[in-house]
Amino acid sequence: MVIPFSRGSAWEQPPPDLASYSFKNRIVYLGMSLVPSVTELILAEFLYLQYEDEEKPIYLYINSTGTTKSFGIQRLMQSP
């Protein structure tokens, strides 16, 4: 299987790491607790992606157990 943005055959180049592929496609992934360092990183990614292109959407993927905190984050992200 050839990675979509890879040039040549898959045997010529190693596949890109998942974090780089996601960031290139404007996907921010939250998969751990919102401690200050994680929150700062997420905000930095949002700010950079918005600076890069204000018109393109940014996607936030939340890997959560479904606690009430995750519902609060989801409601906040959906608010205008």
Short mmCIF file of C-alpha atoms in Angstrom, two decimals:
data_model
loop_
_atom_site.label_atom_id
_atom_site.label_comp_id
_atom_site.label_asym_id
_atom_site.label_seq_id
_atom_site.Cartn_x
_atom_site.Cartn_y
_atom_site.Cartn_z
CA MET A 1 0.00 0.00 0.00
CA VAL A 2 1.38 3.41 -0.97
CA ILE A 3 0.84 6.37 1.37
CA PRO A 4 -1.12 9.07 -0.55
CA PHE A 5 1.49 11.85 -0.37
CA SER A 6 4.49 9.56 -0.88
CA ARG A 7 6.29 9.85 -4.20
CA GLY A 8 7.54 6.74 -5.92
CA SER A 9 6.87 3.28 -4.60
CA ALA A 10 6.41 2.44 -0.93
CA TRP A 11 9.67 0.48 -1.05
CA GLU A 12 11.71 3.59 -1.89
CA GLN A 13 10.62 5.71 1.09
CA PRO A 14 9.65 4.90 4.66
CA PRO A 15 6.04 5.77 5.47
CA PRO A 16 5.47 9.04 7.33
CA ASP A 17 4.67 8.92 11.01
CA LEU A 18 1.02 9.24 12.01
CA ALA A 19 1.49 12.54 13.87
CA SER A 20 2.97 14.28 10.80
CA TYR A 21 0.30 12.88 8.50
CA SER A 22 -2.47 14.06 10.85
CA PHE A 23 -0.97 17.53 11.28
CA LYS A 24 -0.57 17.92 7.52
CA ASN A 25 -4.28 17.15 7.17
CA ARG A 26 -5.18 19.66 9.92
CA ILE A 27 -6.16 17.01 12.46
CA VAL A 28 -5.46 17.71 16.14
CA TYR A 29 -5.58 14.58 18.31
CA LEU A 30 -6.38 14.60 22.02
CA GLY A 31 -5.75 11.22 23.60
CA MET A 32 -4.83 11.98 27.21
CA SER A 33 -5.89 14.03 30.20
CA LEU A 34 -5.96 17.80 29.87
CA VAL A 35 -3.00 18.64 32.06
CA PRO A 36 -1.42 22.09 31.50
CA SER A 37 1.35 20.85 29.19
CA VAL A 38 -1.10 18.96 26.95
CA THR A 39 -3.49 21.92 26.88
CA GLU A 40 -0.66 24.25 25.83
CA LEU A 41 0.35 21.90 23.03
CA ILE A 42 -3.22 21.58 21.73
CA LEU A 43 -3.68 25.37 21.78
CA ALA A 44 -0.34 25.88 20.01
CA GLU A 45 -1.41 23.47 17.26
CA PHE A 46 -4.74 25.29 16.86
CA LEU A 47 -3.04 28.68 16.67
CA TYR A 48 -0.46 27.52 14.14
CA LEU A 49 -3.04 25.84 11.91
CA GLN A 50 -5.26 28.93 12.04
CA TYR A 51 -2.27 31.14 11.19
CA GLU A 52 -1.39 28.86 8.29
CA ASP A 53 -4.88 29.11 6.72
CA GLU A 54 -7.87 30.76 8.37
CA GLU A 55 -10.38 29.35 5.87
CA LYS A 56 -9.65 25.61 6.07
CA PRO A 57 -11.33 23.66 8.87
CA ILE A 58 -9.37 22.17 11.75
CA TYR A 59 -10.49 18.76 13.01
CA LEU A 60 -10.26 17.74 16.65
CA TYR A 61 -10.28 14.02 17.41
CA ILE A 62 -10.92 13.17 21.06
CA ASN A 63 -10.10 9.66 22.25
CA SER A 64 -12.10 9.53 25.47
CA THR A 65 -13.80 7.08 27.80
CA GLY A 66 -16.96 9.18 27.64
CA THR A 67 -16.74 11.01 30.94
CA THR A 68 -18.58 14.24 31.63
CA LYS A 69 -15.41 16.25 30.93
CA SER A 70 -15.33 15.02 27.34
CA PHE A 71 -18.96 16.05 26.87
CA GLY A 72 -18.07 19.51 28.14
CA ILE A 73 -15.19 19.80 25.68
CA GLN A 74 -17.46 18.65 22.84
CA ARG A 75 -20.13 21.22 23.74
CA LEU A 76 -17.52 23.97 23.92
CA MET A 77 -16.09 23.06 20.50
CA GLN A 78 -19.58 23.09 18.93
CA SER A 79 -20.54 26.49 20.35
CA PRO A 80 -20.36 29.48 17.96
#
